[in-house]
């Protein structure tokens, strides 16, 4: 993967003190649902260092809370792997799988035992994620999962369609399929807090969420370049090369500029949050939840993804 890229992610490095313990048993959950079949799959998943990633996303989480975060990461990457082959180029097959998985977000528990591994595993993940969370949180979290899943169908259609998306369309689509919105939702569950719904729906916090997801997406486009080029997948570096008729080095530099612009805007908008809290009449508990959402969700998802990607085996050439 590209080395020595100057990416501007100006947030502190943090990781859960319980990440090492979580690593010891993180293969049990995906194996129990049949997501890992055979020793090669187990070894490959173990090399992904997904407990470390969850520990960086959720640095204040420990114990069962962090374990739930690890299981979410395992599910994300194993589901994503299903689209590396022919599934990822077949819109109808992708749509069938996505529909089966999406059903569990609305279905009563428990599900019939005849369900395939991805839906059954997500059903368990979703049930644990909803514990203690309000109906409004569950509704928006389900909507974010649906957007994430639907994006995989769109990506399959783009791969099979030939022309592929524009750079702008690609970033917008990856903002959903990178998985950031469900990760941000889970940060509330693992932190045992909820951001006030009127703050979550505000244009300011919505923009901050979009910026955070785009920073993660843009950074990943650089890191995953060689892997996706080898698979014939759409990647922003390659799309910009075609659109701008520029070299690979120039394309990567342009993406770095896009990351810097977004992080600088994020920092500027953060300074408006006290005024937002005043305008919405948030009480002290709601203000504390807003601060936690900034520190233990939005900031950590950007920094955590960047730090993990620098050395994980998933994107090695």
mmCIF file of C-alpha atoms in Angstrom:
data_model
loop_
_atom_site.group_PDB
_atom_site.id
_atom_site.type_symbol
_atom_site.label_atom_id
_atom_site.label_comp_id
_atom_site.label_asym_id
_atom_site.label_seq_id
_atom_site.Cartn_x
_atom_site.Cartn_y
_atom_site.Cartn_z
ATOM 1 C CA UNK A 1 0.000 0.000 0.000
ATOM 2 C CA UNK A 2 1.211 3.605 -0.540
ATOM 3 C CA UNK A 3 3.862 4.613 2.000
ATOM 4 C CA UNK A 4 4.913 7.969 3.412
ATOM 5 C CA UNK A 5 1.642 9.710 2.559
ATOM 6 C CA UNK A 6 1.190 12.940 4.540
ATOM 7 C CA UNK A 7 -2.374 12.573 5.804
ATOM 8 C CA UNK A 8 -3.706 15.255 8.160
ATOM 9 C CA UNK A 9 -5.659 13.569 10.991
ATOM 10 C CA UNK A 10 -5.081 16.022 13.902
ATOM 11 C CA UNK A 11 -6.719 14.080 16.727
ATOM 12 C CA UNK A 12 -5.086 12.270 19.680
ATOM 13 C CA UNK A 13 -4.205 8.585 19.442
ATOM 14 C CA UNK A 14 -6.308 6.535 21.856
ATOM 15 C CA UNK A 15 -6.933 2.832 22.374
ATOM 16 C CA UNK A 16 -8.915 0.868 24.949
ATOM 17 C CA UNK A 17 -6.797 -0.622 27.744
ATOM 18 C CA UNK A 18 -8.822 -3.808 27.264
ATOM 19 C CA UNK A 19 -7.918 -4.333 23.592
ATOM 20 C CA UNK A 20 -5.368 -7.044 24.429
ATOM 21 C CA UNK A 21 -7.889 -9.075 26.413
ATOM 22 C CA UNK A 22 -10.472 -8.681 23.648
ATOM 23 C CA UNK A 23 -7.989 -10.092 21.138
ATOM 24 C CA UNK A 24 -7.672 -13.358 23.033
ATOM 25 C CA UNK A 25 -11.242 -14.477 22.370
ATOM 26 C CA UNK A 26 -12.425 -12.493 19.386
ATOM 27 C CA UNK A 27 -12.570 -15.470 16.995
ATOM 28 C CA UNK A 28 -15.209 -17.298 19.038
ATOM 29 C CA UNK A 29 -18.184 -15.142 18.016
ATOM 30 C CA UNK A 30 -17.745 -15.188 14.202
ATOM 31 C CA UNK A 31 -16.860 -18.895 14.325
ATOM 32 C CA UNK A 32 -19.996 -19.712 16.320
ATOM 33 C CA UNK A 33 -22.170 -18.319 13.508
ATOM 34 C CA UNK A 34 -20.275 -20.015 10.696
ATOM 35 C CA UNK A 35 -18.713 -16.808 9.406
ATOM 36 C CA UNK A 36 -15.252 -18.369 9.602
ATOM 37 C CA UNK A 37 -15.004 -21.676 7.774
ATOM 38 C CA UNK A 38 -11.737 -23.580 8.033
ATOM 39 C CA UNK A 39 -8.321 -22.810 9.559
ATOM 40 C CA UNK A 40 -7.225 -20.567 6.692
ATOM 41 C CA UNK A 41 -10.202 -18.267 7.205
ATOM 42 C CA UNK A 42 -9.573 -18.206 10.950
ATOM 43 C CA UNK A 43 -5.908 -17.328 10.515
ATOM 44 C CA UNK A 44 -6.663 -14.643 7.942
ATOM 45 C CA UNK A 45 -9.250 -13.024 10.195
ATOM 46 C CA UNK A 46 -6.900 -13.181 13.190
ATOM 47 C CA UNK A 47 -4.248 -11.263 11.230
ATOM 48 C CA UNK A 48 -6.722 -8.432 10.609
ATOM 49 C CA UNK A 49 -6.251 -7.043 14.151
ATOM 50 C CA UNK A 50 -9.934 -6.107 14.387
ATOM 51 C CA UNK A 51 -9.925 -5.999 18.217
ATOM 52 C CA UNK A 52 -7.287 -3.290 17.987
ATOM 53 C CA UNK A 53 -9.470 -1.382 15.520
ATOM 54 C CA UNK A 54 -12.478 -1.634 17.835
ATOM 55 C CA UNK A 55 -10.280 -0.526 20.728
ATOM 56 C CA UNK A 56 -9.259 2.554 18.756
ATOM 57 C CA UNK A 57 -12.831 3.317 17.721
ATOM 58 C CA UNK A 58 -14.094 2.867 21.300
ATOM 59 C CA UNK A 59 -11.155 3.727 23.591
ATOM 60 C CA UNK A 60 -13.338 4.133 26.694
ATOM 61 C CA UNK A 61 -15.038 0.733 26.276
ATOM 62 C CA UNK A 62 -13.962 -2.392 28.162
ATOM 63 C CA UNK A 63 -15.286 -5.874 28.903
ATOM 64 C CA UNK A 64 -18.491 -6.948 27.177
ATOM 65 C CA UNK A 65 -18.965 -3.477 25.724
ATOM 66 C CA UNK A 66 -15.679 -3.626 23.849
ATOM 67 C CA UNK A 67 -16.458 -7.230 22.896
ATOM 68 C CA UNK A 68 -19.595 -6.021 21.142
ATOM 69 C CA UNK A 69 -17.522 -3.434 19.277
ATOM 70 C CA UNK A 70 -15.094 -6.156 18.198
ATOM 71 C CA UNK A 71 -17.942 -8.347 16.956
ATOM 72 C CA UNK A 72 -19.290 -5.460 14.890
ATOM 73 C CA UNK A 73 -15.904 -5.042 13.206
ATOM 74 C CA UNK A 74 -15.649 -8.786 12.551
ATOM 75 C CA UNK A 75 -19.071 -8.754 10.922
ATOM 76 C CA UNK A 76 -18.285 -5.700 8.784
ATOM 77 C CA UNK A 77 -15.104 -7.105 7.298
ATOM 78 C CA UNK A 78 -16.382 -10.630 6.777
ATOM 79 C CA UNK A 79 -19.496 -9.274 5.067
ATOM 80 C CA UNK A 80 -17.361 -6.970 2.927
ATOM 81 C CA UNK A 81 -15.199 -9.923 1.876
ATOM 82 C CA UNK A 82 -18.262 -11.598 0.370
ATOM 83 C CA UNK A 83 -18.248 -8.927 -2.344
ATOM 84 C CA UNK A 84 -14.603 -9.402 -3.395
ATOM 85 C CA UNK A 85 -15.511 -12.158 -5.841
ATOM 86 C CA UNK A 86 -18.294 -12.640 -8.361
ATOM 87 C CA UNK A 87 -20.925 -11.508 -5.825
ATOM 88 C CA UNK A 88 -19.510 -8.005 -5.975
ATOM 89 C CA UNK A 89 -20.111 -7.836 -9.751
ATOM 90 C CA UNK A 90 -23.627 -9.258 -9.745
ATOM 91 C CA UNK A 91 -26.296 -6.782 -8.708
ATOM 92 C CA UNK A 92 -29.049 -9.383 -8.361
ATOM 93 C CA UNK A 93 -26.990 -11.722 -6.171
ATOM 94 C CA UNK A 94 -25.840 -8.792 -4.067
ATOM 95 C CA UNK A 95 -29.423 -7.597 -3.729
ATOM 96 C CA UNK A 96 -30.580 -11.039 -2.592
ATOM 97 C CA UNK A 97 -27.895 -11.254 0.113
ATOM 98 C CA UNK A 98 -28.490 -7.689 1.273
ATOM 99 C CA UNK A 99 -32.251 -8.265 1.476
ATOM 100 C CA UNK A 100 -31.753 -11.376 3.631
ATOM 101 C CA UNK A 101 -29.457 -9.465 5.969
ATOM 102 C CA UNK A 102 -31.587 -6.307 6.114
ATOM 103 C CA UNK A 103 -34.670 -8.301 7.119
ATOM 104 C CA UNK A 104 -33.207 -9.031 10.550
ATOM 105 C CA UNK A 105 -33.304 -5.339 11.454
ATOM 106 C CA UNK A 106 -37.097 -5.512 11.420
ATOM 107 C CA UNK A 107 -37.723 -9.183 12.247
ATOM 108 C CA UNK A 108 -38.759 -10.445 15.690
ATOM 109 C CA UNK A 109 -36.155 -12.371 17.686
ATOM 110 C CA UNK A 110 -35.186 -15.174 17.614
ATOM 111 C CA UNK A 111 -34.830 -15.850 13.906
ATOM 112 C CA UNK A 112 -35.485 -19.283 12.392
ATOM 113 C CA UNK A 113 -32.408 -21.539 12.590
ATOM 114 C CA UNK A 114 -32.444 -22.039 8.816
ATOM 115 C CA UNK A 115 -31.096 -18.532 8.207
ATOM 116 C CA UNK A 116 -27.658 -18.150 6.627
ATOM 117 C CA UNK A 117 -24.617 -17.073 8.645
ATOM 118 C CA UNK A 118 -24.524 -13.306 7.884
ATOM 119 C CA UNK A 119 -28.187 -12.638 8.812
ATOM 120 C CA UNK A 120 -28.009 -14.791 11.943
ATOM 121 C CA UNK A 121 -24.814 -13.105 13.107
ATOM 122 C CA UNK A 122 -26.215 -9.627 12.449
ATOM 123 C CA UNK A 123 -29.415 -10.526 14.304
ATOM 124 C CA UNK A 124 -27.372 -11.347 17.393
ATOM 125 C CA UNK A 125 -25.258 -8.207 16.945
ATOM 126 C CA UNK A 126 -28.330 -6.024 16.489
ATOM 127 C CA UNK A 127 -30.142 -7.462 19.506
ATOM 128 C CA UNK A 128 -27.158 -6.767 21.785
ATOM 129 C CA UNK A 129 -26.661 -3.326 20.242
ATOM 130 C CA UNK A 130 -30.219 -2.291 21.083
ATOM 131 C CA UNK A 131 -29.991 -3.237 24.781
ATOM 132 C CA UNK A 132 -30.793 -0.194 26.892
ATOM 133 C CA UNK A 133 -31.183 2.142 23.902
ATOM 134 C CA UNK A 134 -34.238 4.284 23.194
ATOM 135 C CA UNK A 135 -36.742 3.689 20.411
ATOM 136 C CA UNK A 136 -35.495 6.800 18.588
ATOM 137 C CA UNK A 137 -31.905 5.537 18.715
ATOM 138 C CA UNK A 138 -32.992 2.126 17.402
ATOM 139 C CA UNK A 139 -34.906 3.737 14.524
ATOM 140 C CA UNK A 140 -32.000 5.860 13.316
ATOM 141 C CA UNK A 141 -29.469 3.081 13.896
ATOM 142 C CA UNK A 142 -31.596 0.736 11.781
ATOM 143 C CA UNK A 143 -31.825 3.387 9.057
ATOM 144 C CA UNK A 144 -28.035 3.725 9.043
ATOM 145 C CA UNK A 145 -27.641 -0.045 8.739
ATOM 146 C CA UNK A 146 -30.107 -0.083 5.825
ATOM 147 C CA UNK A 147 -28.133 2.648 4.036
ATOM 148 C CA UNK A 148 -24.906 0.723 4.595
ATOM 149 C CA UNK A 149 -26.389 -2.473 3.177
ATOM 150 C CA UNK A 150 -28.107 -0.803 0.210
ATOM 151 C CA UNK A 151 -24.800 0.790 -0.752
ATOM 152 C CA UNK A 152 -23.342 -2.653 -1.436
ATOM 153 C CA UNK A 153 -26.001 -3.269 -4.080
ATOM 154 C CA UNK A 154 -25.186 0.064 -5.713
ATOM 155 C CA UNK A 155 -21.474 -0.766 -5.667
ATOM 156 C CA UNK A 156 -22.161 -4.132 -7.338
ATOM 157 C CA UNK A 157 -24.172 -2.349 -10.032
ATOM 158 C CA UNK A 158 -21.352 0.159 -10.550
ATOM 159 C CA UNK A 159 -18.752 -2.606 -10.917
ATOM 160 C CA UNK A 160 -20.807 -4.444 -13.508
ATOM 161 C CA UNK A 161 -21.899 -1.326 -15.362
ATOM 162 C CA UNK A 162 -18.542 -0.466 -16.900
ATOM 163 C CA UNK A 163 -18.334 3.321 -16.615
ATOM 164 C CA UNK A 164 -18.316 3.517 -12.827
ATOM 165 C CA UNK A 165 -19.171 6.490 -10.607
ATOM 166 C CA UNK A 166 -17.739 10.008 -10.668
ATOM 167 C CA UNK A 167 -15.338 11.028 -7.917
ATOM 168 C CA UNK A 168 -18.113 12.923 -6.118
ATOM 169 C CA UNK A 169 -20.573 10.051 -6.424
ATOM 170 C CA UNK A 170 -17.937 7.573 -5.270
ATOM 171 C CA UNK A 171 -17.194 9.512 -2.073
ATOM 172 C CA UNK A 172 -20.899 9.922 -1.298
ATOM 173 C CA UNK A 173 -21.527 6.198 -1.762
ATOM 174 C CA UNK A 174 -18.501 5.145 0.273
ATOM 175 C CA UNK A 175 -19.654 7.438 3.056
ATOM 176 C CA UNK A 176 -22.374 4.831 3.647
ATOM 177 C CA UNK A 177 -20.526 1.622 2.796
ATOM 178 C CA UNK A 178 -17.464 2.435 4.909
ATOM 179 C CA UNK A 179 -19.628 1.590 7.932
ATOM 180 C CA UNK A 180 -18.982 4.798 9.881
ATOM 181 C CA UNK A 181 -22.644 5.643 10.717
ATOM 182 C CA UNK A 182 -23.293 2.288 12.478
ATOM 183 C CA UNK A 183 -19.942 2.615 14.275
ATOM 184 C CA UNK A 184 -20.918 6.052 15.549
ATOM 185 C CA UNK A 185 -24.291 4.694 16.693
ATOM 186 C CA UNK A 186 -22.612 1.841 18.531
ATOM 187 C CA UNK A 187 -20.275 4.289 20.277
ATOM 188 C CA UNK A 188 -23.328 5.592 22.134
ATOM 189 C CA UNK A 189 -24.397 2.078 23.125
ATOM 190 C CA UNK A 190 -20.910 1.142 24.347
ATOM 191 C CA UNK A 191 -20.552 4.438 26.180
ATOM 192 C CA UNK A 192 -24.009 4.114 27.780
ATOM 193 C CA UNK A 193 -25.178 7.511 26.608
ATOM 194 C CA UNK A 194 -27.327 8.972 23.829
ATOM 195 C CA UNK A 195 -26.874 12.254 22.047
ATOM 196 C CA UNK A 196 -30.069 14.310 22.206
ATOM 197 C CA UNK A 197 -32.128 13.553 19.117
ATOM 198 C CA UNK A 198 -32.622 17.231 18.286
ATOM 199 C CA UNK A 199 -28.840 17.704 18.388
ATOM 200 C CA UNK A 200 -28.259 14.600 16.273
ATOM 201 C CA UNK A 201 -30.695 15.872 13.627
ATOM 202 C CA UNK A 202 -29.250 19.401 13.567
ATOM 203 C CA UNK A 203 -27.484 20.537 10.403
ATOM 204 C CA UNK A 204 -24.274 21.161 12.375
ATOM 205 C CA UNK A 205 -23.955 17.657 13.849
ATOM 206 C CA UNK A 206 -25.114 16.104 10.566
ATOM 207 C CA UNK A 207 -22.312 17.931 8.764
ATOM 208 C CA UNK A 208 -19.779 16.810 11.386
ATOM 209 C CA UNK A 209 -20.900 13.184 10.893
ATOM 210 C CA UNK A 210 -20.567 13.466 7.131
ATOM 211 C CA UNK A 211 -17.111 15.025 7.427
ATOM 212 C CA UNK A 212 -15.931 12.288 9.792
ATOM 213 C CA UNK A 213 -17.210 9.565 7.450
ATOM 214 C CA UNK A 214 -15.573 11.226 4.449
ATOM 215 C CA UNK A 215 -12.221 11.549 6.224
ATOM 216 C CA UNK A 216 -12.322 7.815 6.977
ATOM 217 C CA UNK A 217 -13.369 7.061 3.400
ATOM 218 C CA UNK A 218 -10.736 9.246 1.729
ATOM 219 C CA UNK A 219 -7.957 7.920 3.943
ATOM 220 C CA UNK A 220 -9.013 4.356 3.172
ATOM 221 C CA UNK A 221 -9.048 5.014 -0.576
ATOM 222 C CA UNK A 222 -5.310 5.686 -0.414
ATOM 223 C CA UNK A 223 -4.529 2.747 1.873
ATOM 224 C CA UNK A 224 -6.640 0.226 -0.089
ATOM 225 C CA UNK A 225 -5.453 1.340 -3.537
ATOM 226 C CA UNK A 226 -3.312 -1.683 -4.416
ATOM 227 C CA UNK A 227 -5.819 -4.191 -3.037
ATOM 228 C CA UNK A 228 -8.735 -2.672 -4.941
ATOM 229 C CA UNK A 229 -6.758 -2.167 -8.133
ATOM 230 C CA UNK A 230 -5.804 -5.857 -8.079
ATOM 231 C CA UNK A 231 -9.471 -6.804 -7.635
ATOM 232 C CA UNK A 232 -10.606 -4.457 -10.405
ATOM 233 C CA UNK A 233 -12.654 -2.472 -7.906
ATOM 234 C CA UNK A 234 -13.489 1.233 -8.034
ATOM 235 C CA UNK A 235 -11.023 3.362 -6.083
ATOM 236 C CA UNK A 236 -10.903 7.146 -5.795
ATOM 237 C CA UNK A 237 -7.213 7.349 -6.683
ATOM 238 C CA UNK A 238 -7.914 5.643 -10.003
ATOM 239 C CA UNK A 239 -11.083 7.648 -10.633
ATOM 240 C CA UNK A 240 -9.254 10.961 -10.117
ATOM 241 C CA UNK A 241 -6.436 9.790 -12.384
ATOM 242 C CA UNK A 242 -8.999 9.331 -15.150
ATOM 243 C CA UNK A 243 -10.978 12.490 -14.457
ATOM 244 C CA UNK A 244 -8.027 14.839 -14.028
ATOM 245 C CA UNK A 245 -5.628 13.089 -16.439
ATOM 246 C CA UNK A 246 -2.982 13.184 -13.740
ATOM 247 C CA UNK A 247 -0.348 10.855 -12.314
ATOM 248 C CA UNK A 248 -0.903 8.541 -9.371
ATOM 249 C CA UNK A 249 1.260 10.717 -7.127
ATOM 250 C CA UNK A 250 -0.770 13.774 -8.095
ATOM 251 C CA UNK A 251 -4.044 11.935 -7.504
ATOM 252 C CA UNK A 252 -2.974 10.868 -3.999
ATOM 253 C CA UNK A 253 -1.848 14.435 -3.251
ATOM 254 C CA UNK A 254 -5.278 15.720 -4.273
ATOM 255 C CA UNK A 255 -6.969 13.263 -1.915
ATOM 256 C CA UNK A 256 -4.643 14.374 0.905
ATOM 257 C CA UNK A 257 -5.769 17.949 0.217
ATOM 258 C CA UNK A 258 -9.391 16.783 0.433
ATOM 259 C CA UNK A 259 -8.708 15.147 3.811
ATOM 260 C CA UNK A 260 -7.021 18.270 5.164
ATOM 261 C CA UNK A 261 -9.870 20.487 3.989
ATOM 262 C CA UNK A 262 -12.409 18.274 5.741
ATOM 263 C CA UNK A 263 -10.513 17.964 9.019
ATOM 264 C CA UNK A 264 -9.931 21.712 9.132
ATOM 265 C CA UNK A 265 -13.630 22.319 8.518
ATOM 266 C CA UNK A 266 -14.483 19.749 11.183
ATOM 267 C CA UNK A 267 -12.328 21.584 13.732
ATOM 268 C CA UNK A 268 -13.877 24.918 12.797
ATOM 269 C CA UNK A 269 -17.432 23.589 13.091
ATOM 270 C CA UNK A 270 -16.690 21.940 16.443
ATOM 271 C CA UNK A 271 -16.209 25.403 17.905
ATOM 272 C CA UNK A 272 -19.859 26.143 17.142
ATOM 273 C CA UNK A 273 -21.167 23.296 19.327
ATOM 274 C CA UNK A 274 -21.548 25.345 22.551
ATOM 275 C CA UNK A 275 -23.776 27.784 20.680
ATOM 276 C CA UNK A 276 -25.788 24.875 19.270
ATOM 277 C CA UNK A 277 -26.307 23.474 22.760
ATOM 278 C CA UNK A 278 -27.532 26.898 23.913
ATOM 279 C CA UNK A 279 -29.894 27.308 20.971
ATOM 280 C CA UNK A 280 -31.406 23.862 21.518
ATOM 281 C CA UNK A 281 -31.751 24.385 25.261
ATOM 282 C CA UNK A 282 -29.753 21.265 26.150
ATOM 283 C CA UNK A 283 -29.423 20.545 29.864
ATOM 284 C CA UNK A 284 -26.101 19.615 31.461
ATOM 285 C CA UNK A 285 -26.578 15.869 30.968
ATOM 286 C CA UNK A 286 -27.381 16.403 27.282
ATOM 287 C CA UNK A 287 -24.349 18.651 26.894
ATOM 288 C CA UNK A 288 -22.166 15.970 28.469
ATOM 289 C CA UNK A 289 -23.522 13.413 25.993
ATOM 290 C CA UNK A 290 -22.774 15.818 23.145
ATOM 291 C CA UNK A 291 -19.154 16.155 24.314
ATOM 292 C CA UNK A 292 -18.808 12.377 24.556
ATOM 293 C CA UNK A 293 -20.191 11.996 21.048
ATOM 294 C CA UNK A 294 -17.467 14.332 19.813
ATOM 295 C CA UNK A 295 -14.628 12.771 21.799
ATOM 296 C CA UNK A 296 -15.554 9.063 21.873
ATOM 297 C CA UNK A 297 -17.275 8.728 18.500
ATOM 298 C CA UNK A 298 -16.538 11.336 15.825
ATOM 299 C CA UNK A 299 -12.897 12.048 16.654
ATOM 300 C CA UNK A 300 -11.960 8.471 17.484
ATOM 301 C CA UNK A 301 -13.483 7.010 14.317
ATOM 302 C CA UNK A 302 -11.205 9.219 12.193
ATOM 303 C CA UNK A 303 -8.049 8.775 14.236
ATOM 304 C CA UNK A 304 -8.674 5.105 14.989
ATOM 305 C CA UNK A 305 -9.201 4.075 11.376
ATOM 306 C CA UNK A 306 -6.070 5.940 10.297
ATOM 307 C CA UNK A 307 -3.804 4.444 12.956
ATOM 308 C CA UNK A 308 -5.026 0.880 12.400
ATOM 309 C CA UNK A 309 -4.705 1.090 8.618
ATOM 310 C CA UNK A 310 -1.017 1.982 8.782
ATOM 311 C CA UNK A 311 -0.005 -1.542 9.745
ATOM 312 C CA UNK A 312 -2.962 -3.914 9.320
ATOM 313 C CA UNK A 313 -2.530 -6.906 7.044
ATOM 314 C CA UNK A 314 -5.815 -6.327 5.236
ATOM 315 C CA UNK A 315 -4.366 -3.786 2.829
ATOM 316 C CA UNK A 316 -0.886 -5.243 2.405
ATOM 317 C CA UNK A 317 0.093 -5.574 -1.244
#
